[in-house]
Short mmCIF file of C-alpha atoms in Angstrom, two decimals:
data_model
loop_
_atom_site.label_atom_id
_atom_site.label_comp_id
_atom_site.label_asym_id
_atom_site.label_seq_id
_atom_site.Cartn_x
_atom_site.Cartn_y
_atom_site.Cartn_z
CA MET Z 1 -0.19 -0.18 0.33
CA PHE Z 2 1.01 3.72 -0.99
CA ARG Z 3 2.23 5.17 1.94
CA ALA Z 4 2.54 9.42 2.28
CA LYS Z 5 6.15 10.63 1.60
CA ASP Z 6 6.64 12.67 4.87
CA ARG Z 7 6.44 15.97 2.85
CA GLY Z 8 7.94 18.30 6.06
CA ARG Z 9 4.61 18.73 8.05
CA GLY Z 10 4.90 16.38 10.50
CA ARG Z 11 1.41 14.31 10.80
CA PRO Z 12 0.85 11.98 13.85
CA ARG Z 13 -0.84 8.47 14.05
CA THR Z 14 -4.85 8.37 14.57
CA ALA Z 15 -5.21 6.51 17.64
CA PRO Z 16 -5.95 3.06 17.37
CA ALA Z 17 -10.22 3.72 19.54
CA ALA Z 18 -9.99 5.87 16.99
CA VAL Z 19 -10.09 3.82 13.80
CA ALA Z 20 -11.46 0.91 15.78
CA ALA Z 21 -14.44 3.14 15.92
CA ALA Z 22 -14.09 4.30 12.49
CA LEU Z 23 -13.98 0.63 11.49
CA ALA Z 24 -16.72 -0.25 13.01
CA VAL Z 25 -19.69 1.84 11.77
CA ALA Z 26 -18.21 2.45 8.40
CA LEU Z 27 -18.84 -1.47 7.96
CA ALA Z 28 -21.46 -1.76 9.63
CA GLY Z 29 -23.69 1.11 7.66
CA CYS Z 30 -23.21 -1.01 4.11
CA GLY Z 31 -25.52 -2.14 3.16
CA THR Z 32 -29.33 -1.09 4.07
CA ALA Z 33 -31.72 1.52 2.63
CA GLY Z 34 -31.82 4.81 5.12
CA GLN Z 35 -28.72 4.90 7.17
CA ALA Z 36 -27.24 7.12 9.30
CA HIS Z 37 -24.08 8.63 7.71
CA LEU Z 38 -20.65 7.89 9.51
CA GLU Z 39 -20.50 9.25 12.54
CA ASP Z 40 -16.76 8.74 13.60
CA GLY Z 41 -13.08 8.46 11.89
CA PRO Z 42 -9.98 9.83 13.02
CA ASP Z 43 -10.35 11.91 16.50
CA PRO Z 44 -12.51 15.53 15.70
CA THR Z 45 -10.19 16.70 18.14
CA ARG Z 46 -7.14 16.15 16.85
CA THR Z 47 -5.68 19.57 15.19
CA ASP Z 48 -1.85 19.31 15.40
CA PHE Z 49 -2.16 18.53 11.63
CA THR Z 50 -4.55 19.51 9.53
CA PRO Z 51 -4.38 18.05 6.14
CA ARG Z 52 -5.28 20.00 2.54
CA VAL Z 53 -7.28 17.60 0.98
CA GLY Z 54 -8.36 18.42 -3.30
CA LEU Z 55 -11.79 16.44 -4.34
CA LEU Z 56 -12.01 16.63 -7.18
CA LEU Z 57 -15.65 14.84 -9.06
CA PRO Z 58 -16.25 14.05 -13.09
CA ASP Z 59 -18.74 15.70 -14.18
CA THR Z 60 -22.19 18.13 -13.57
CA HIS Z 61 -25.22 16.30 -16.21
CA THR Z 62 -25.07 13.36 -12.74
CA THR Z 63 -25.97 15.88 -10.65
CA ARG Z 64 -25.64 13.03 -7.80
CA TRP Z 65 -21.42 14.59 -7.61
CA GLU Z 66 -22.85 18.48 -7.09
CA THR Z 67 -26.15 17.70 -5.50
CA PHE Z 68 -25.22 14.79 -2.86
CA ASP Z 69 -21.01 13.48 -2.76
CA ARG Z 70 -19.44 16.65 -2.76
CA PRO Z 71 -21.34 17.65 0.40
CA LEU Z 72 -21.66 15.35 2.07
CA ILE Z 73 -17.88 15.05 1.76
CA GLU Z 74 -17.21 18.15 2.89
CA ALA Z 75 -19.63 18.20 5.45
CA LYS Z 76 -18.04 14.75 7.53
CA ILE Z 77 -14.29 15.83 6.99
CA ARG Z 78 -15.17 19.65 8.04
CA GLN Z 79 -16.67 17.77 11.21
CA ILE Z 80 -13.56 14.99 11.64
CA CYS Z 81 -10.27 17.59 10.85
CA PRO Z 82 -12.62 20.82 12.00
CA GLY Z 83 -8.90 22.68 10.11
CA CYS Z 84 -9.21 20.87 7.55
CA THR Z 85 -8.97 21.80 3.98
CA VAL Z 86 -11.29 20.88 1.18
CA ASP Z 87 -10.23 22.14 -2.52
CA HIS Z 88 -12.75 21.32 -4.77
CA ALA Z 89 -12.96 21.38 -9.07
CA ASN Z 90 -15.37 19.42 -11.49
CA ALA Z 91 -13.26 18.17 -14.79
CA ARG Z 92 -17.27 18.82 -16.39
CA SER Z 93 -16.40 15.16 -18.51
CA ASP Z 94 -13.14 16.81 -19.38
CA VAL Z 95 -9.94 14.31 -18.96
CA ALA Z 96 -7.62 16.61 -19.82
CA ALA Z 97 -8.74 19.31 -17.67
CA GLN Z 98 -9.02 17.07 -14.95
CA ARG Z 99 -5.60 16.56 -15.21
CA GLN Z 100 -4.44 19.76 -14.62
CA GLN Z 101 -7.40 19.92 -11.70
CA LEU Z 102 -5.26 17.40 -10.13
CA ASP Z 103 -1.51 19.11 -11.32
CA SER Z 104 -2.69 22.21 -9.85
CA MET Z 105 -4.32 20.31 -6.51
CA ILE Z 106 -0.87 19.45 -6.06
CA THR Z 107 1.19 22.60 -6.98
CA ALA Z 108 -1.21 24.14 -4.49
CA GLY Z 109 0.11 22.37 -1.08
CA ALA Z 110 -2.97 19.25 -1.45
CA ASP Z 111 -1.87 16.36 1.37
CA VAL Z 112 -4.24 13.95 -0.06
CA LEU Z 113 -7.00 13.95 -3.35
CA ILE Z 114 -10.03 12.31 -3.77
CA LEU Z 115 -11.41 11.15 -6.84
CA GLY Z 116 -14.08 10.80 -9.04
CA PRO Z 117 -12.28 9.50 -12.72
CA VAL Z 118 -13.41 10.90 -15.77
CA ASP Z 119 -11.30 8.23 -17.08
CA SER Z 120 -10.04 5.85 -14.41
CA ARG Z 121 -7.13 3.80 -17.71
CA ALA Z 122 -6.79 8.15 -18.29
CA LEU Z 123 -6.08 9.23 -15.12
CA GLY Z 124 -3.79 6.49 -14.51
CA PRO Z 125 -0.65 8.76 -15.17
CA ALA Z 126 -1.84 11.51 -13.41
CA VAL Z 127 -2.19 9.45 -10.30
CA ALA Z 128 1.05 7.85 -10.24
CA LYS Z 129 2.51 11.81 -10.13
CA ALA Z 130 0.38 12.62 -7.24
CA ALA Z 131 2.08 9.56 -6.08
CA ASP Z 132 5.14 10.48 -6.89
CA ALA Z 133 4.70 13.65 -5.04
CA GLY Z 134 3.81 12.46 -2.01
CA VAL Z 135 -0.13 12.94 -2.57
CA PRO Z 136 -1.67 9.10 -1.50
CA VAL Z 137 -4.60 9.57 -3.99
CA VAL Z 138 -8.71 8.03 -2.68
CA SER Z 139 -10.36 7.10 -5.61
CA TYR Z 140 -13.63 7.63 -4.72
CA ASP Z 141 -16.93 5.38 -7.13
CA ARG Z 142 -14.99 4.24 -9.93
CA LEU Z 143 -11.29 2.98 -9.62
CA ALA Z 144 -8.76 4.75 -11.21
CA ASP Z 145 -5.50 3.14 -12.71
CA GLY Z 146 -2.10 4.02 -11.35
CA PRO Z 147 -1.01 3.28 -7.63
CA VAL Z 148 -4.63 4.92 -6.17
CA SER Z 149 -4.38 4.72 -1.55
CA GLY Z 150 -7.84 3.44 -1.20
CA PHE Z 151 -11.33 3.19 -2.95
CA VAL Z 152 -15.04 3.94 -1.71
CA SER Z 153 -17.80 2.86 -4.18
CA PHE Z 154 -20.55 0.42 -4.23
CA ASP Z 155 -20.84 -3.20 -5.40
CA ALA Z 156 -21.51 -1.63 -9.03
CA ARG Z 157 -21.46 -5.85 -10.99
CA ARG Z 158 -24.65 -6.65 -7.84
CA THR Z 159 -26.21 -3.50 -9.31
CA GLY Z 160 -26.27 -4.51 -13.19
CA ARG Z 161 -28.10 -7.29 -11.93
CA LEU Z 162 -30.50 -5.26 -9.64
CA GLN Z 163 -32.13 -3.31 -12.29
CA ALA Z 164 -31.67 -6.62 -15.42
CA GLU Z 165 -33.86 -8.49 -12.32
CA ALA Z 166 -36.03 -5.80 -11.62
CA LEU Z 167 -36.59 -5.02 -15.91
CA LEU Z 168 -37.50 -8.95 -16.23
CA ALA Z 169 -40.07 -8.43 -13.64
CA ALA Z 170 -41.74 -5.30 -15.19
CA MET Z 171 -41.64 -6.88 -18.07
CA GLY Z 172 -43.11 -9.60 -17.41
CA ALA Z 173 -44.65 -12.55 -20.13
CA GLU Z 174 -42.61 -10.86 -22.02
CA ALA Z 175 -39.45 -11.15 -20.69
CA ASP Z 176 -38.46 -15.43 -21.70
CA GLY Z 177 -37.50 -14.14 -25.53
CA GLY Z 178 -38.42 -10.32 -24.71
CA ARG Z 179 -36.33 -7.60 -26.76
CA VAL Z 180 -33.86 -5.13 -24.75
CA VAL Z 181 -31.61 -2.50 -26.10
CA MET Z 182 -28.80 -2.80 -23.40
CA VAL Z 183 -28.21 1.37 -23.33
CA ASN Z 184 -23.86 0.99 -21.53
CA GLY Z 185 -22.08 3.52 -19.77
CA ASP Z 186 -18.86 5.03 -20.70
CA PRO Z 187 -16.22 1.88 -21.22
CA ALA Z 188 -13.47 3.67 -20.18
CA ASP Z 189 -15.09 3.21 -16.28
CA PRO Z 190 -14.92 -0.26 -14.86
CA ASN Z 191 -18.33 -0.34 -12.62
CA ALA Z 192 -19.72 1.03 -15.88
CA VAL Z 193 -18.05 -2.86 -16.91
CA ALA Z 194 -19.29 -4.04 -13.64
CA LEU Z 195 -23.00 -2.84 -13.89
CA GLU Z 196 -23.10 -5.17 -18.28
CA ARG Z 197 -21.30 -7.93 -17.28
CA GLY Z 198 -23.98 -7.85 -13.70
CA ALA Z 199 -26.54 -6.86 -16.36
CA ARG Z 200 -25.76 -9.24 -18.91
CA GLU Z 201 -25.94 -12.27 -16.22
CA VAL Z 202 -29.65 -11.69 -15.42
CA LEU Z 203 -30.40 -10.90 -19.32
CA ASN Z 204 -28.38 -13.33 -20.90
CA GLY Z 205 -31.20 -16.61 -21.21
CA ARG Z 206 -34.26 -15.15 -21.36
CA ALA Z 207 -34.24 -11.89 -22.86
CA ARG Z 208 -33.18 -10.97 -27.09
CA ILE Z 209 -30.10 -8.33 -26.33
CA VAL Z 210 -31.38 -6.61 -30.07
CA LYS Z 211 -28.79 -3.18 -28.95
CA ALA Z 212 -26.33 -3.55 -27.38
CA TYR Z 213 -24.60 0.37 -27.32
CA ASP Z 214 -21.69 1.91 -25.04
CA THR Z 215 -21.88 5.25 -24.18
CA ASP Z 216 -18.80 8.07 -24.19
CA ARG Z 217 -18.35 9.70 -20.97
CA TRP Z 218 -21.92 8.46 -20.14
CA ARG Z 219 -23.85 11.54 -21.68
CA PRO Z 220 -27.46 11.36 -21.53
CA GLU Z 221 -27.46 12.78 -25.12
CA ALA Z 222 -25.18 10.36 -26.67
CA ALA Z 223 -27.90 7.90 -24.78
CA ARG Z 224 -30.53 8.94 -26.61
CA ALA Z 225 -28.94 9.07 -30.58
CA HIS Z 226 -28.24 5.33 -29.78
CA MET Z 227 -31.24 4.83 -28.54
CA SER Z 228 -33.32 7.19 -31.69
CA GLY Z 229 -31.37 4.74 -33.63
CA ALA Z 230 -32.60 1.17 -32.13
CA VAL Z 231 -36.03 3.00 -32.59
CA ALA Z 232 -35.72 3.77 -36.28
CA ALA Z 233 -33.47 -0.08 -36.77
CA LEU Z 234 -36.16 -1.79 -34.84
CA GLY Z 235 -39.53 -0.04 -35.00
CA PRO Z 236 -41.76 1.06 -32.01
CA GLU Z 237 -42.80 -1.94 -32.03
CA GLY Z 238 -40.04 -3.55 -31.75
CA ILE Z 239 -38.28 -3.59 -27.87
CA ASP Z 240 -40.10 -4.66 -24.72
CA GLY Z 241 -37.37 -2.78 -22.38
CA VAL Z 242 -34.57 -0.93 -22.35
CA TYR Z 243 -31.70 -0.93 -19.79
CA ALA Z 244 -29.36 2.47 -19.20
CA ALA Z 245 -26.82 2.12 -17.07
CA ASN Z 246 -27.96 4.94 -15.04
CA ASP Z 247 -30.31 7.74 -14.41
CA ALA Z 248 -28.98 10.50 -16.48
CA LEU Z 249 -28.28 7.68 -19.78
CA ALA Z 250 -32.15 7.07 -18.54
CA GLY Z 251 -33.53 10.41 -19.43
CA GLY Z 252 -32.28 10.30 -22.45
CA VAL Z 253 -33.56 6.95 -23.03
CA VAL Z 254 -36.88 8.47 -22.93
CA SER Z 255 -36.63 11.69 -24.49
CA ALA Z 256 -35.78 8.87 -27.89
CA LEU Z 257 -38.79 6.76 -27.33
CA LYS Z 258 -40.95 9.76 -26.88
CA ALA Z 259 -39.50 12.03 -29.90
CA GLY Z 260 -40.05 7.83 -31.97
CA PHE Z 261 -43.42 7.75 -30.95
CA VAL Z 262 -43.06 4.49 -29.28
CA THR Z 263 -46.41 3.72 -27.49
CA PRO Z 264 -46.48 2.59 -24.43
CA LEU Z 265 -43.23 3.00 -23.28
CA PRO Z 266 -41.05 0.14 -22.38
CA PRO Z 267 -40.39 -0.47 -19.00
CA VAL Z 268 -36.73 1.24 -18.33
CA THR Z 269 -33.96 0.92 -15.32
CA GLY Z 270 -31.94 3.96 -13.74
CA GLN Z 271 -29.37 4.09 -10.87
CA ASP Z 272 -28.50 7.09 -9.27
CA ALA Z 273 -31.96 8.36 -7.96
CA ASP Z 274 -32.16 11.42 -9.40
CA LEU Z 275 -34.48 13.72 -9.00
CA ASP Z 276 -35.50 13.32 -12.38
CA ALA Z 277 -35.64 9.87 -12.61
CA LEU Z 278 -37.60 9.50 -8.89
CA ARG Z 279 -40.42 11.63 -11.27
CA ARG Z 280 -39.86 9.89 -14.17
CA ILE Z 281 -40.84 6.96 -12.49
CA ILE Z 282 -43.35 8.04 -9.74
CA GLY Z 283 -45.18 9.33 -14.04
CA GLY Z 284 -44.50 6.13 -15.12
CA GLU Z 285 -41.82 6.69 -17.61
CA GLN Z 286 -39.00 5.24 -16.40
CA TYR Z 287 -39.16 1.66 -14.54
CA MET Z 288 -37.27 1.31 -11.53
CA THR Z 289 -33.27 3.48 -10.42
CA VAL Z 290 -31.18 2.77 -7.90
CA TYR Z 291 -30.46 3.47 -4.54
CA LYS Z 292 -26.33 3.87 -2.94
CA PRO Z 293 -25.77 5.10 0.17
CA PHE Z 294 -24.37 8.23 -0.72
CA GLY Z 295 -23.52 9.65 2.75
CA PRO Z 296 -21.90 6.30 4.98
CA MET Z 297 -19.70 6.29 0.52
CA ALA Z 298 -19.22 10.37 1.29
CA ALA Z 299 -18.20 9.96 5.04
CA ALA Z 300 -15.75 6.47 4.46
CA ALA Z 301 -14.06 8.24 1.68
CA ALA Z 302 -14.07 11.84 3.74
CA GLU Z 303 -12.74 9.27 6.62
CA MET Z 304 -9.78 7.29 4.86
CA ALA Z 305 -9.00 10.68 3.32
CA VAL Z 306 -7.52 12.08 6.37
CA ALA Z 307 -6.46 9.47 8.17
CA LEU Z 308 -4.12 9.28 4.77
CA GLY Z 309 -3.56 12.40 5.33
CA ARG Z 310 -1.78 12.48 8.02
CA GLY Z 311 0.50 9.84 6.84
CA ASP Z 312 -1.97 7.40 8.82
CA PRO Z 313 -2.88 3.86 6.37
CA ALA Z 314 -5.92 3.75 4.51
CA ASP Z 315 -6.60 0.43 5.61
CA ALA Z 316 -7.44 1.82 9.31
CA VAL Z 317 -10.65 2.71 7.54
CA ALA Z 318 -10.64 -0.56 4.79
CA PRO Z 319 -8.64 -3.87 5.84
CA ARG Z 320 -6.92 -5.78 3.84
CA GLY Z 321 -8.27 -9.27 3.75
CA GLY Z 322 -11.61 -10.61 2.16
CA SER Z 323 -13.90 -7.57 1.00
CA GLY Z 324 -11.81 -5.21 2.52
CA THR Z 325 -10.07 -4.54 -0.50
CA THR Z 326 -10.57 -4.57 -4.90
CA VAL Z 327 -8.56 -7.33 -6.89
CA ARG Z 328 -5.71 -4.68 -7.20
CA GLY Z 329 -5.28 -4.99 -3.45
CA VAL Z 330 -6.18 -1.66 -2.73
CA PRO Z 331 -7.87 -1.05 0.80
CA ALA Z 332 -11.88 -0.53 -0.38
CA VAL Z 333 -14.98 -0.41 1.12
CA ARG Z 334 -17.81 -0.89 -0.72
CA PHE Z 335 -21.53 -0.58 -0.05
CA ALA Z 336 -24.53 -2.34 -1.33
CA PRO Z 337 -27.43 -0.91 -4.06
CA VAL Z 338 -31.12 -0.75 -2.80
CA PRO Z 339 -34.12 -0.74 -5.92
CA VAL Z 340 -36.65 1.20 -5.78
CA THR Z 341 -39.75 2.12 -7.89
CA ALA Z 342 -42.27 3.40 -7.48
CA ASP Z 343 -43.77 1.62 -4.55
CA THR Z 344 -41.07 1.48 -2.97
CA VAL Z 345 -39.43 5.20 -3.24
CA ARG Z 346 -41.01 6.05 0.38
CA GLU Z 347 -39.05 3.42 1.75
CA THR Z 348 -36.29 4.06 0.43
CA VAL Z 349 -35.18 8.12 -1.24
CA VAL Z 350 -37.65 9.12 1.78
CA ARG Z 351 -36.69 7.58 4.74
CA GLY Z 352 -33.22 7.52 4.35
CA GLY Z 353 -33.58 11.16 4.12
CA MET Z 354 -32.61 12.02 0.00
CA TYR Z 355 -34.98 13.89 -0.56
CA THR Z 356 -38.21 14.51 1.29
CA ILE Z 357 -42.13 13.96 -0.68
CA ALA Z 358 -43.18 17.57 -1.33
CA GLN Z 359 -39.55 18.09 -3.80
CA ILE Z 360 -40.78 14.70 -5.79
CA CYS Z 361 -44.22 15.66 -5.98
CA THR Z 362 -44.62 18.84 -7.95
CA PRO Z 363 -48.43 20.07 -9.25
CA LYS Z 364 -47.27 18.40 -12.07
CA TYR Z 365 -47.18 14.79 -10.38
CA ALA Z 366 -49.43 15.73 -7.55
CA SER Z 367 -51.80 12.71 -9.28
CA ALA Z 368 -49.51 9.77 -10.30
CA CYS Z 369 -47.50 10.76 -5.90
CA ALA Z 370 -51.29 10.37 -4.62
CA LYS Z 371 -51.58 7.05 -6.60
CA ALA Z 372 -47.97 5.39 -5.59
CA GLY Z 373 -49.32 6.89 -1.74
CA LEU Z 374 -46.46 9.40 -1.56
CA THR Z 375 -48.33 11.84 0.78
CA VAL Z 376 -47.14 14.24 3.31
#
């Protein structure tokens, strides 16, 4: 495991009791909706060294990054390290911009980086450059190439399976031999690869995958173009279900289906529990999404970053061994995804504090919300 080099600012060790508390809460918090954020972590009374943390996020069209991940990570860092500085940058899907942002943060004196890579492979050399400069990198949501020091994410393969299982259930009698279009994520993202793998494990032998597309940079406009092409090739009645890898892609898919006069709309999957997606689900335009525990994920990344920034090992938060590492031996914390349909919005994203009923149920969706039992 990569350890931060001494850059002239002495870093104390985290107390073993605080480390144990952080680990216990992190692992206990995995896997269910509505769980509290991680409350413990590195001792917040330690003020002898306050790392400078760089937070690099990949894009703005996936609303979770700026709406949930960024504020949750920043809040947790402030809680456990009141004097810590957090520098933030969003690459807006531009690999070159993210490389420059990473270089700038190192030059500005970052002690540790939390990186949600635009392109996991392309950012490998930048991660290596950070390591050479003595700056550890926590890879967030997507595992970047290179010598990362820690990884926080969700079970992407399991998410793909949940999406496919829900799609088959929604297709009903048309599931066996039904015609499915797959709109996958960016193949440069290991999560997209794992999502597709999980989905195909469920779909193969049941439905027929009649078209499959990879979507560069997870761009909704590319998903819309893919779906428009599928409708043109297969006809408005030639699609029984659509596997869309996330909610941003699902939005592009639904837009193309409507523009192609596909009625009724086939079931469409998604993930991330975006607010617009929840409204589409309530309104009958998207069948399901997947709720991921952004609070615990953000807290684990913040705890790991603060520990690494102080010179403590990442496996204080994510132990080596078993499910505590990636295939590359990187200390990791993973969380379990939760499927969401119109029938389970209240018990998942609402109960978990992600959105209120009032936020979801605008006047346009009042009738549909009432039908789904989403009333205050």
